[in-house]
Amino acid sequence: MSKWIKTKLLMAHDDVRPVIPDTRKFSKSALKSMLGAYGMVYVKPDVGTFGKGVIRVEKRGAGGYSHQLGTKAFISRDIDTLYGSLAKLTGSKSYLIQKGIHLVKFNRRRFDIRVMVQLSPQGVWETTGLIGRVAHPGKIVTNYHSGGKPMDVKRLLGAHLHGKQMNRTIEKLEQLGVKVARHMHAKYPGFRQLGLDIGFDHTWTPWILEVNTNPDPYIFNQLSDKRMYRKVMRYRRAAQ
């Protein structure tokens, strides 16, 4: 499914709507409006994987704008120049604009968390895996296939949170994953697993950056403790 369809579906869920960043279809008016409101946005393909084609756009303090795709950064003097440059990058493909979340960092590198949710062999939705993804130093996306580093969630969160606070945060992620899966499954009953990409801002609000209906399970094999990977794969095989 397209990101736009999934966003609209999630926005219909009262409990989930507050943690969905403002998302609109890419246009000059939406770009101008959202940069004015948020200062930073992400322009991303409506259909795509592995963080390919994602562009970070920011207002510059001294005027003008900057945008980055991969490791390449560009400067635009005004909104017209910026839109023209982005239009060349997006081409004829459908793109979205999403409110930029200033993610919490680990060693000065942005990170988010992949929450794997799967239908158990007993037919119950369950969060089976959590793994952190730390962005490559020179890139704006955290995806493993774009140079992101997989990392144990407790190690990442432990740099900021401790004891009960960290445990409550992990529990909140697990509950959010199940809530989203149940809601989407009611509308689209064909899928058996979901991967939620969740990022935290400085208030520790868990923003849902993206929902993947065909998530890569093999990232969990990057953890030294293989128990989570084995469970993810066991549930995956049972669903086939």
Tab-separated table of C-alpha atoms in Angstrom:
chain	number	residue	atom	x	y	z
A	1	MET	CA	0.000	0.000	0.000
A	2	SER	CA	0.990	3.591	-0.470
A	3	LYS	CA	2.168	5.681	2.470
A	4	TRP	CA	-0.691	8.080	1.775
A	5	ILE	CA	-3.326	5.345	2.095
A	6	LYS	CA	-1.738	4.048	5.301
A	7	THR	CA	-1.549	7.569	6.758
A	8	LYS	CA	-5.231	8.227	6.070
A	9	LEU	CA	-6.124	4.878	7.615
A	10	LEU	CA	-4.157	5.622	10.782
A	11	MET	CA	-5.594	9.127	11.022
A	12	ALA	CA	-9.034	7.517	11.401
A	13	HIS	CA	-7.902	5.899	14.685
A	14	ASP	CA	-8.523	8.266	17.608
A	15	ASP	CA	-5.816	6.740	19.810
A	16	VAL	CA	-3.174	6.749	17.071
A	17	ARG	CA	-3.907	10.080	15.347
A	18	PRO	CA	-2.009	12.258	17.894
A	19	VAL	CA	1.318	10.528	17.080
A	20	ILE	CA	1.041	10.704	13.278
A	21	PRO	CA	3.108	13.650	11.940
A	22	ASP	CA	1.232	16.070	9.704
A	23	THR	CA	1.458	14.522	6.217
A	24	ARG	CA	0.246	15.992	2.919
A	25	LYS	CA	0.668	15.352	-0.782
A	26	PHE	CA	3.682	17.119	-2.266
A	27	SER	CA	2.859	20.480	-3.817
A	28	LYS	CA	4.297	23.978	-3.802
A	29	SER	CA	1.580	25.300	-1.502
A	30	ALA	CA	1.966	22.411	0.959
A	31	LEU	CA	5.751	22.856	0.942
A	32	LYS	CA	5.497	26.566	1.710
A	33	SER	CA	2.830	26.105	4.366
A	34	MET	CA	4.552	23.249	6.191
A	35	LEU	CA	7.999	24.842	6.173
A	36	GLY	CA	6.393	27.959	7.602
A	37	ALA	CA	4.711	25.942	10.331
A	38	TYR	CA	7.474	23.460	11.208
A	39	GLY	CA	10.777	24.771	9.835
A	40	MET	CA	11.806	21.279	8.751
A	41	VAL	CA	10.023	18.601	6.700
A	42	TYR	CA	10.735	15.331	4.942
A	43	VAL	CA	9.744	14.826	1.324
A	44	LYS	CA	9.366	11.099	0.651
A	45	PRO	CA	8.098	8.815	-2.122
A	46	ASP	CA	4.520	7.659	-1.660
A	47	VAL	CA	5.672	4.158	-2.589
A	48	GLY	CA	9.213	3.131	-1.714
A	49	THR	CA	11.461	1.186	0.639
A	50	PHE	CA	14.829	1.370	2.420
A	51	GLY	CA	14.681	5.176	2.756
A	52	LYS	CA	15.452	5.658	-0.940
A	53	GLY	CA	14.451	9.043	-2.326
A	54	VAL	CA	13.800	10.642	1.079
A	55	ILE	CA	14.729	14.343	1.182
A	56	ARG	CA	15.161	16.483	4.296
A	57	VAL	CA	14.216	20.160	3.778
A	58	GLU	CA	14.900	23.001	6.233
A	59	LYS	CA	14.498	26.736	6.531
A	60	ARG	CA	17.836	28.456	7.057
A	61	GLY	CA	18.274	30.966	9.843
A	62	ALA	CA	19.733	33.627	7.565
A	63	GLY	CA	17.030	33.108	4.944
A	64	GLY	CA	16.659	30.653	2.137
A	65	TYR	CA	16.377	26.885	2.388
A	66	SER	CA	18.516	23.758	2.368
A	67	HIS	CA	17.700	20.219	1.346
A	68	GLN	CA	19.594	16.945	1.498
A	69	LEU	CA	19.226	13.703	-0.444
A	70	GLY	CA	21.603	10.934	0.566
A	71	THR	CA	24.905	12.670	1.326
A	72	LYS	CA	24.322	15.575	-1.080
A	73	ALA	CA	23.170	18.942	0.293
A	74	PHE	CA	21.775	21.875	-1.680
A	75	ILE	CA	20.932	25.514	-0.962
A	76	SER	CA	17.995	27.479	-2.407
A	77	ARG	CA	17.522	31.228	-2.059
A	78	ASP	CA	13.707	31.214	-2.077
A	79	ILE	CA	10.676	28.920	-2.109
A	80	ASP	CA	10.352	29.022	-5.905
A	81	THR	CA	13.941	27.885	-6.415
A	82	LEU	CA	13.524	25.229	-3.721
A	83	TYR	CA	10.343	23.843	-5.250
A	84	GLY	CA	11.936	23.750	-8.709
A	85	SER	CA	14.913	21.824	-7.371
A	86	LEU	CA	12.701	19.346	-5.499
A	87	ALA	CA	10.434	18.900	-8.534
A	88	LYS	CA	13.467	17.800	-10.557
A	89	LEU	CA	14.323	15.207	-7.899
A	90	THR	CA	10.801	13.875	-7.526
A	91	GLY	CA	10.024	13.805	-11.242
A	92	SER	CA	6.678	12.309	-12.165
A	93	LYS	CA	6.467	10.051	-9.094
A	94	SER	CA	3.977	10.689	-6.309
A	95	TYR	CA	5.616	12.206	-3.215
A	96	LEU	CA	4.449	13.242	0.250
A	97	ILE	CA	5.548	15.944	2.677
A	98	GLN	CA	5.783	14.992	6.342
A	99	LYS	CA	6.341	17.214	9.347
A	100	GLY	CA	9.963	16.855	10.398
A	101	ILE	CA	10.573	15.353	13.832
A	102	HIS	CA	13.834	16.360	15.497
A	103	LEU	CA	14.807	12.906	16.657
A	104	VAL	CA	16.597	12.081	19.878
A	105	LYS	CA	20.213	11.180	19.132
A	106	PHE	CA	22.753	8.585	20.179
A	107	ASN	CA	26.352	9.776	19.961
A	108	ARG	CA	25.131	12.763	17.912
A	109	ARG	CA	23.435	10.493	15.365
A	110	ARG	CA	19.662	10.335	14.881
A	111	PHE	CA	17.921	7.073	15.672
A	112	ASP	CA	14.499	5.521	15.467
A	113	ILE	CA	13.101	2.153	16.467
A	114	ARG	CA	11.651	-0.583	14.274
A	115	VAL	CA	8.732	-2.277	16.032
A	116	MET	CA	7.914	-5.670	14.518
A	117	VAL	CA	4.320	-6.804	15.056
A	118	GLN	CA	3.164	-10.230	13.893
A	119	LEU	CA	0.117	-12.432	13.990
A	120	SER	CA	0.982	-15.335	16.279
A	121	PRO	CA	0.336	-18.970	15.303
A	122	GLN	CA	-2.706	-18.675	17.601
A	123	GLY	CA	-4.026	-15.716	15.588
A	124	VAL	CA	-3.218	-12.990	18.117
A	125	TRP	CA	-1.321	-9.791	17.245
A	126	GLU	CA	1.926	-9.578	19.195
A	127	THR	CA	4.954	-7.296	19.214
A	128	THR	CA	7.763	-9.770	18.579
A	129	GLY	CA	10.771	-7.509	18.057
A	130	LEU	CA	12.232	-4.095	18.821
A	131	ILE	CA	15.475	-2.882	17.286
A	132	GLY	CA	17.128	0.515	17.127
A	133	ARG	CA	18.414	2.001	13.880
A	134	VAL	CA	21.106	4.660	14.139
A	135	ALA	CA	21.605	6.867	11.087
A	136	HIS	CA	24.861	6.849	9.138
A	137	PRO	CA	26.812	9.997	10.173
A	138	GLY	CA	26.450	11.602	6.754
A	139	LYS	CA	22.887	10.587	5.961
A	140	ILE	CA	19.387	11.640	6.990
A	141	VAL	CA	17.725	8.196	7.073
A	142	THR	CA	18.218	5.393	9.584
A	143	ASN	CA	17.474	2.431	7.292
A	144	TYR	CA	19.896	-0.474	7.509
A	145	HIS	CA	20.018	-0.768	3.702
A	146	SER	CA	21.045	2.922	3.528
A	147	GLY	CA	23.916	2.588	5.987
A	148	GLY	CA	22.035	2.730	9.285
A	149	LYS	CA	23.439	0.753	12.205
A	150	PRO	CA	21.137	-1.768	13.953
A	151	MET	CA	21.451	-1.588	17.727
A	152	ASP	CA	19.930	-3.047	20.871
A	153	VAL	CA	16.978	-0.898	21.983
A	154	LYS	CA	17.926	-0.927	25.649
A	155	ARG	CA	21.394	0.329	24.841
A	156	LEU	CA	19.948	3.236	22.843
A	157	LEU	CA	17.239	4.165	25.306
A	158	GLY	CA	19.571	3.582	28.246
A	159	ALA	CA	21.669	6.552	27.114
A	160	HIS	CA	18.694	8.782	27.977
A	161	LEU	CA	16.260	6.850	30.184
A	162	HIS	CA	16.719	4.648	33.215
A	163	GLY	CA	14.901	1.958	35.165
A	164	LYS	CA	11.126	2.219	35.199
A	165	GLN	CA	11.113	5.086	32.685
A	166	MET	CA	12.874	2.957	30.076
A	167	ASN	CA	10.652	-0.045	30.787
A	168	ARG	CA	7.514	2.079	30.437
A	169	THR	CA	8.775	3.436	27.118
A	170	ILE	CA	9.408	-0.072	25.780
A	171	GLU	CA	5.971	-1.182	26.970
A	172	LYS	CA	4.402	1.817	25.243
A	173	LEU	CA	6.114	0.860	21.959
A	174	GLU	CA	4.868	-2.718	22.219
A	175	GLN	CA	1.298	-1.600	22.927
A	176	LEU	CA	1.336	0.963	20.120
A	177	GLY	CA	2.492	-1.676	17.647
A	178	VAL	CA	-0.360	-4.023	18.516
A	179	LYS	CA	-2.898	-1.182	18.434
A	180	VAL	CA	-1.842	-0.135	14.920
A	181	ALA	CA	-1.782	-3.727	13.650
A	182	ARG	CA	-5.299	-4.456	14.905
A	183	HIS	CA	-6.652	-1.250	13.385
A	184	MET	CA	-5.058	-1.812	9.974
A	185	HIS	CA	-5.906	-5.515	9.934
A	186	ALA	CA	-9.596	-4.704	10.419
A	187	LYS	CA	-9.487	-2.802	7.124
A	188	TYR	CA	-6.921	-4.910	5.254
A	189	PRO	CA	-7.056	-8.476	6.657
A	190	GLY	CA	-4.573	-9.933	4.188
A	191	PHE	CA	-1.295	-9.106	5.929
A	192	ARG	CA	0.290	-11.004	8.836
A	193	GLN	CA	3.062	-8.660	9.956
A	194	LEU	CA	3.843	-4.965	10.270
A	195	GLY	CA	6.982	-2.938	10.859
A	196	LEU	CA	6.476	0.430	12.549
A	197	ASP	CA	9.278	2.998	12.384
A	198	ILE	CA	8.952	5.106	15.515
A	199	GLY	CA	11.057	8.135	16.424
A	200	PHE	CA	11.159	10.128	19.643
A	201	ASP	CA	11.407	13.891	19.973
A	202	HIS	CA	12.873	15.645	23.034
A	203	THR	CA	9.572	15.193	24.932
A	204	TRP	CA	9.766	11.424	24.292
A	205	THR	CA	6.612	11.428	22.219
A	206	PRO	CA	6.673	8.225	20.079
A	207	TRP	CA	5.976	9.526	16.553
A	208	ILE	CA	4.997	6.938	13.923
A	209	LEU	CA	7.209	7.895	10.995
A	210	GLU	CA	6.183	5.045	8.719
A	211	VAL	CA	4.336	1.721	8.661
A	212	ASN	CA	5.662	-1.127	6.521
A	213	THR	CA	3.344	-3.982	5.550
A	214	ASN	CA	6.214	-6.172	4.331
A	215	PRO	CA	9.007	-5.475	6.852
A	216	ASP	CA	12.457	-7.015	6.542
A	217	PRO	CA	12.846	-9.565	9.375
A	218	TYR	CA	16.547	-10.146	8.800
A	219	ILE	CA	17.623	-6.906	10.494
A	220	PHE	CA	16.992	-8.664	13.812
A	221	ASN	CA	19.745	-11.131	12.943
A	222	GLN	CA	22.194	-8.241	13.385
A	223	LEU	CA	21.702	-8.365	17.158
A	224	SER	CA	24.148	-10.489	19.137
A	225	ASP	CA	21.259	-12.018	21.088
A	226	LYS	CA	19.456	-14.171	18.509
A	227	ARG	CA	16.326	-14.964	20.571
A	228	MET	CA	14.314	-12.108	19.090
A	229	TYR	CA	15.347	-13.035	15.546
A	230	ARG	CA	14.379	-16.663	16.069
A	231	LYS	CA	10.935	-15.675	17.343
A	232	VAL	CA	10.339	-13.271	14.447
A	233	MET	CA	11.285	-15.976	11.945
A	234	ARG	CA	9.190	-18.624	13.693
A	235	TYR	CA	6.092	-16.431	13.492
A	236	ARG	CA	6.931	-15.512	9.896
A	237	ARG	CA	7.144	-19.158	8.830
A	238	ALA	CA	3.891	-19.993	10.638
A	239	ALA	CA	2.110	-17.271	8.636
A	240	GLN	CA	3.237	-18.561	5.240
